[in-house]
Amino acid sequence: MSSIYVGKNLRKFESSPQFLGYTKVVLQVSDEIEYVAGTDTGRTLTLVNPWGTQERAEAILDQIKGFAYQPYTASGAIVDAAAELGDAVSVNGVYSGVYGLTRRYGGIQFTDLNAPSDEEIDHEYPYKSPQDRRVTRQFREVRASLSIQADRITAEVEERKSNMEAVMGELSVQAGQISAKVSKTGGESESFAWDMQTDHVAFISNNTDVFRVDKTGAEVKGIIRATGGKIGGFDITQDSLSYNNHTWGGTNTTGVYIGPNGLQLGKNFKVDSAGNLTAASGTFTGYVKAGKIQYGDDNGYLPGSGIASHSVYGTQIGYSTISTAYTSPGVNTSLGYANFANDVFNWRATAPYVCCSYVVIGGKRYAPGTIRYKNANDDVTTAKVLLTQD
Amino acid sequence: MQKTSDLYKSLFADLVAGKPGVRYETRMTIGDAGTLIDKKGDSITFGGVRILVGSSGPDSGLDESVLISVKTALRVFSNDTPSVGDCVSSEIDVSLLQPAGTIPRQARLVPYVRLTDGLRSSEWLQQGVYFIDTRGTSGSDSVKKMTLHGYDAMLKAEADYPPSTLQWPALDIDVVREIAESMGVAVDDRTAAIMTRGYLIEYPADYSQRETLGHIAALYAGCFVMSDLGELRLVQLAGIPPETRYLVTGDGQAITFGGVRICV
C-alpha cells in the first residue's frame, strides 16, 4: 500500500474519534455455528462466511488485530490522481486510509475522500457490521452443491451438526468411474462408500475395501450372515446346509445334509450329533480305535473266515477269553490229550504205553538195549533192558 | 497508488503550490476498438476529425472540448461503516456534447488524466474502466447534451459461478482468477501478493461470483474493488501502512537531509 498527502489542501474536513483497535472476530457460518477468536477488550469484527473455521477466524484476527479505524471526510481536496482506494492518507493532521474516493475531473480535479462511519452507533453502542445484520437471514443447516464440469459431475450435500461434527454425502460421475461416499467428521470419524469402475465395483468402509466384485468373482473381508441362499448347488436354510434337497434320514442316493442333527451323505452314511456313525461299509487305512466292536446281526460273533491268517496276534489274550466251549473240536481233542498226559504224569491216569527214544530217571538217560547172558541151562540168550546212556 | 514519473511528481508539486498554468487535462475513450460510426457505418467526426476509441488510447479520445463533466465515485465498503467481504462497483457520470453517431450499447468508458503546464505534459493516468448503464439526452436542437452513467466490471460478477476447470475444493487464488476470467478482467498483482494463505474453497454452487469473491475477501479481512486499470484488486481493511511521521513538503514528498528522511 502507498501513502498520499493531502494536508490542508481541501475545502472542508470532518473527523470522528478513532475507533478502538480490533481485538475480536466473530465468524458466523450458520445460525448455530460460529467461531470466535480474541477477547472483548476492544472492537469486534463480525462477519458471515460459509467456509468459516476456527482456524480461519484466528487468521482474520491476526490480520486486523490492534488496527484502529480512523473515520474522516475530506471534501474538495487536491488529491494526486494516482491515488487509489486502500492508500494511506495524511489529511488535516489525521492519518487514515482512502476508503471512499469521488473525483470531479477538471483543471484542478477536486476530490472527496473519506473513511466512512455511522457515528451514532460507533460512539454509543457496541459495533455491529452490516454483515452482522444479515445474520437474521435464515441459514440453511444443510448445504448442497452440484458441479458439472467437462469430465465429471459432482454432487455434495453437507449437514453441519455442530462446530465440530458434520456429515457429508458425495456422488461423483466420471467417464470411467462412478463413486459415492458418506462420511462423518468430528467425534468418531467414519465413512462408507461404493466405487464402480470399468473392471470392478467395491464397497469401502473407512477407506478399506470390505466387498469387491470383479470378473474373477467376489471377495469379502468380514463376516457374511445369511438366513438362506444357494451357493454352488448347496441350499442354505436357516439351520442347515443341503445338496439335492437332502434331509436328515433322507433316502436320496446322492445328497448332502449338514445340520443340527448331524452329517449325512446320501442314504448310506451319516454321523449324528452324538457321534454315532452309520455306514454301509468302510475302509480304514490307519488305526481303528474303539471301546467296543459289535459286528453284524449277531452282535459279538466274529467269523474266522473274515480274519486273515496270522492277522490276530499279541502278547496276551485276556483272562477267560478262550474256553473249550468256544474252541473247535480239533482244539478240544488236543486239549483232552494234554489233560490225559498231565494226569498220567501226575499218577492220576495210566497210559497204556509210552513211546520214546529214551527215558530219564534220576537225571540219567536210559535207552532200550539188548544184553546177552547165559541162562540157567547155560545157554546164551538175549534180553531187552534199559541201559544207561551217560 | 499508481506509479508516476518524476515529471508528473514535479508538475503535481507545482499544482499543489498553485503555480499558474499547471492543470489536469482530461480525456475519455468510448468503445472498444476502431472509430465511432453512425448507423450508416460512416465515421463520426468532430470538426472533421474522426473519434478514435478505446484501443487507440487517450491521445485520440474525447477531450475537454466535448466533455462537459466527468465524475467517478469509488468506495471499498458497501455501507457507511467499515466492513469486510464487500465487492462494491464504482460508478461514473459523464456529461458531454452528444456526438452525431451512435455510441454502442454498454460501451466501454475509460477516463484519463495528465498534468501539463502548457509546455510539458506528463504521462496519461488511467482512471478506471466503466461500462455504460444508462444514458440520457437534453438540450436544444442546436446543442444537444448527453449524459452517461456507468459501472465498472464488478457488476459482471453478479452471475452464477461459471463452468469450472478446477479441482474442488480449490485454492482461493485460483477461484479468484477463474472468476476474473469469466468477468473478462485480469487480477491485480497486489491481490496475489496478499492471498498467500492458500485457503481451500468448496465449489460455490449456491453463490454468485460476486458473493464468492466477497466470502474470499472476508477471509483476508478485505474487500474486492476494480483498480484504475480495470483489474480485480483485494483491499484489506487494515492494509494501510503504519504512520511514519516523516517531514514532508506540501505535496507529500518526504523532506530529506543528505538523502535521509526526517522524522518528527
CSV table of C-alpha atoms in Angstrom, one decimal, chain B residues 35-192:
chain,number,residue,atom,x,y,z
B,35,THR,CA,-13.7,4.7,-34.5
B,36,LEU,CA,-17.2,5.8,-33.6
B,37,ILE,CA,-19.5,5.3,-36.5
B,38,ASP,CA,-23.1,6.2,-37.3
B,39,LYS,CA,-25.9,3.9,-38.3
B,40,LYS,CA,-24.8,4.0,-41.9
B,41,GLY,CA,-21.3,3.0,-40.9
B,42,ASP,CA,-19.8,6.3,-41.6
B,43,SER,CA,-17.2,7.6,-39.2
B,44,ILE,CA,-18.3,10.2,-36.7
B,45,THR,CA,-16.2,13.3,-36.7
B,46,PHE,CA,-15.8,16.3,-34.6
B,47,GLY,CA,-14.6,19.2,-36.5
B,48,GLY,CA,-13.8,16.9,-39.3
B,49,VAL,CA,-11.7,14.6,-37.1
B,50,ARG,CA,-12.7,11.0,-36.6
B,51,ILE,CA,-13.2,10.0,-33.0
B,52,LEU,CA,-11.0,7.1,-32.2
B,53,VAL,CA,-11.9,4.8,-29.3
B,54,GLY,CA,-10.5,2.6,-26.5
B,55,SER,CA,-7.7,0.7,-28.1
B,56,SER,CA,-6.4,3.8,-29.7
B,57,GLY,CA,-5.5,5.3,-26.3
B,58,PRO,CA,-6.3,8.7,-24.6
B,59,ASP,CA,-4.4,10.7,-27.2
B,60,SER,CA,-7.3,10.1,-29.5
B,61,GLY,CA,-10.1,10.2,-27.0
B,62,LEU,CA,-12.8,12.8,-26.3
B,63,ASP,CA,-11.2,15.9,-24.8
B,64,GLU,CA,-12.5,18.7,-22.8
B,65,SER,CA,-13.9,20.4,-25.9
B,66,VAL,CA,-16.6,17.7,-25.9
B,67,LEU,CA,-16.6,16.6,-22.3
B,68,ILE,CA,-18.7,18.8,-20.0
B,69,SER,CA,-18.1,17.0,-16.8
B,70,VAL,CA,-16.8,13.7,-15.6
B,71,LYS,CA,-17.2,12.3,-12.1
B,72,THR,CA,-16.2,8.9,-10.7
B,73,ALA,CA,-17.3,7.5,-7.3
B,74,LEU,CA,-15.3,4.7,-5.7
B,75,ARG,CA,-15.7,3.0,-2.4
B,76,VAL,CA,-14.5,0.0,-0.5
B,77,PHE,CA,-17.4,-0.6,1.9
B,78,SER,CA,-21.0,-1.2,0.8
B,79,ASN,CA,-22.3,0.9,3.7
B,80,ASP,CA,-21.1,3.8,5.8
B,81,THR,CA,-19.3,1.5,8.2
B,82,PRO,CA,-16.0,-0.4,7.9
B,83,SER,CA,-16.6,-4.0,6.9
B,84,VAL,CA,-15.1,-6.9,5.1
B,85,GLY,CA,-16.4,-9.1,2.3
B,86,ASP,CA,-17.8,-6.4,0.1
B,87,CYS,CA,-17.5,-6.1,-3.6
B,88,VAL,CA,-18.6,-2.6,-4.5
B,89,SER,CA,-18.8,-1.4,-8.0
B,90,SER,CA,-17.6,2.1,-8.7
B,91,GLU,CA,-19.6,4.5,-10.9
B,92,ILE,CA,-19.1,7.1,-13.5
B,93,ASP,CA,-21.2,10.1,-14.6
B,94,VAL,CA,-20.3,11.8,-17.8
B,95,SER,CA,-21.9,14.8,-19.4
B,96,LEU,CA,-20.8,15.5,-23.0
B,97,LEU,CA,-21.9,17.1,-26.2
B,98,GLN,CA,-23.9,14.5,-28.0
B,99,PRO,CA,-22.0,13.0,-30.9
B,100,ALA,CA,-23.7,12.6,-34.2
B,101,GLY,CA,-23.3,8.8,-34.3
B,102,THR,CA,-24.3,6.0,-32.1
B,103,ILE,CA,-22.4,5.1,-29.0
B,104,PRO,CA,-22.6,1.3,-28.7
B,105,ARG,CA,-24.7,-0.3,-26.0
B,106,GLN,CA,-22.8,-0.9,-22.8
B,107,ALA,CA,-19.8,0.8,-24.4
B,108,ARG,CA,-16.6,0.9,-22.5
B,109,LEU,CA,-15.7,4.3,-20.9
B,110,VAL,CA,-12.1,4.9,-19.9
B,111,PRO,CA,-11.2,8.3,-18.4
B,112,TYR,CA,-7.6,9.5,-18.5
B,113,VAL,CA,-5.8,12.5,-16.9
B,114,ARG,CA,-2.4,14.0,-17.2
B,115,LEU,CA,-0.7,17.1,-15.8
B,116,THR,CA,0.5,19.9,-18.0
B,117,ASP,CA,1.9,23.3,-17.6
B,118,GLY,CA,1.3,24.2,-21.2
B,119,LEU,CA,4.9,23.3,-22.2
B,120,ARG,CA,5.4,20.0,-20.6
B,121,SER,CA,2.9,17.2,-20.2
B,122,SER,CA,3.1,14.1,-18.0
B,123,GLU,CA,2.1,10.6,-18.9
B,124,TRP,CA,-1.6,9.8,-19.0
B,125,LEU,CA,-3.0,8.1,-15.9
B,126,GLN,CA,-6.0,5.8,-16.5
B,127,GLN,CA,-8.8,6.5,-14.0
B,128,GLY,CA,-10.8,3.3,-14.2
B,129,VAL,CA,-12.8,1.2,-16.8
B,130,TYR,CA,-16.5,1.6,-16.9
B,131,PHE,CA,-19.4,0.4,-19.0
B,132,ILE,CA,-22.5,2.5,-19.9
B,133,ASP,CA,-25.6,1.5,-18.0
B,134,THR,CA,-28.0,4.4,-18.7
B,135,ARG,CA,-27.9,7.4,-21.0
B,136,GLY,CA,-29.9,10.5,-21.5
B,137,THR,CA,-30.1,13.5,-23.7
B,138,SER,CA,-31.0,17.1,-23.1
B,139,GLY,CA,-30.6,20.5,-24.5
B,140,SER,CA,-31.8,22.2,-27.6
B,141,ASP,CA,-31.7,21.1,-31.2
B,142,SER,CA,-28.6,23.2,-31.8
B,143,VAL,CA,-26.7,21.9,-28.8
B,144,LYS,CA,-27.6,18.5,-27.5
B,145,LYS,CA,-26.0,17.1,-24.5
B,146,MET,CA,-25.7,13.5,-23.5
B,147,THR,CA,-25.4,12.1,-20.0
B,148,LEU,CA,-23.9,8.7,-19.4
B,149,HIS,CA,-24.0,6.7,-16.2
B,150,GLY,CA,-21.9,3.6,-15.9
B,151,TYR,CA,-20.4,1.0,-13.6
B,152,ASP,CA,-17.2,-0.8,-13.6
B,153,ALA,CA,-16.8,-4.5,-14.3
B,154,MET,CA,-17.6,-5.6,-10.7
B,155,LEU,CA,-21.3,-5.9,-11.8
B,156,LYS,CA,-20.3,-8.6,-14.3
B,157,ALA,CA,-19.6,-10.8,-11.3
B,158,GLU,CA,-23.3,-10.7,-10.5
B,159,ALA,CA,-23.8,-14.1,-12.2
B,160,ASP,CA,-23.7,-17.8,-11.3
B,161,TYR,CA,-20.4,-19.4,-11.0
B,162,PRO,CA,-19.1,-20.2,-14.5
B,163,PRO,CA,-18.2,-23.7,-15.7
B,164,SER,CA,-15.1,-24.7,-13.9
B,165,THR,CA,-11.9,-26.5,-14.8
B,166,LEU,CA,-10.6,-26.5,-11.2
B,167,GLN,CA,-10.4,-29.5,-8.9
B,168,TRP,CA,-12.7,-28.8,-6.0
B,169,PRO,CA,-12.1,-27.8,-3.2
B,170,ALA,CA,-9.9,-25.3,-5.0
B,171,LEU,CA,-7.3,-22.8,-3.9
B,172,ASP,CA,-8.7,-19.3,-3.2
B,173,ILE,CA,-6.5,-17.5,-5.6
B,174,ASP,CA,-7.4,-20.0,-8.4
B,175,VAL,CA,-11.0,-19.3,-7.7
B,176,VAL,CA,-10.5,-15.6,-7.9
B,177,ARG,CA,-8.6,-16.0,-11.2
B,178,GLU,CA,-11.4,-18.2,-12.7
B,179,ILE,CA,-14.0,-15.6,-11.7
B,180,ALA,CA,-11.9,-12.7,-13.1
B,181,GLU,CA,-11.5,-14.6,-16.4
B,182,SER,CA,-15.3,-15.0,-16.5
B,183,MET,CA,-15.6,-11.3,-15.9
B,184,GLY,CA,-13.2,-10.6,-18.7
B,185,VAL,CA,-10.7,-8.9,-16.4
B,186,ALA,CA,-7.2,-9.5,-15.1
B,187,VAL,CA,-6.2,-9.9,-11.4
B,188,ASP,CA,-4.2,-7.1,-10.0
B,189,ASP,CA,-0.7,-8.2,-9.0
B,190,ARG,CA,-1.2,-6.9,-5.5
B,191,THR,CA,-4.1,-9.3,-5.0
B,192,ALA,CA,-1.9,-12.4,-5.5
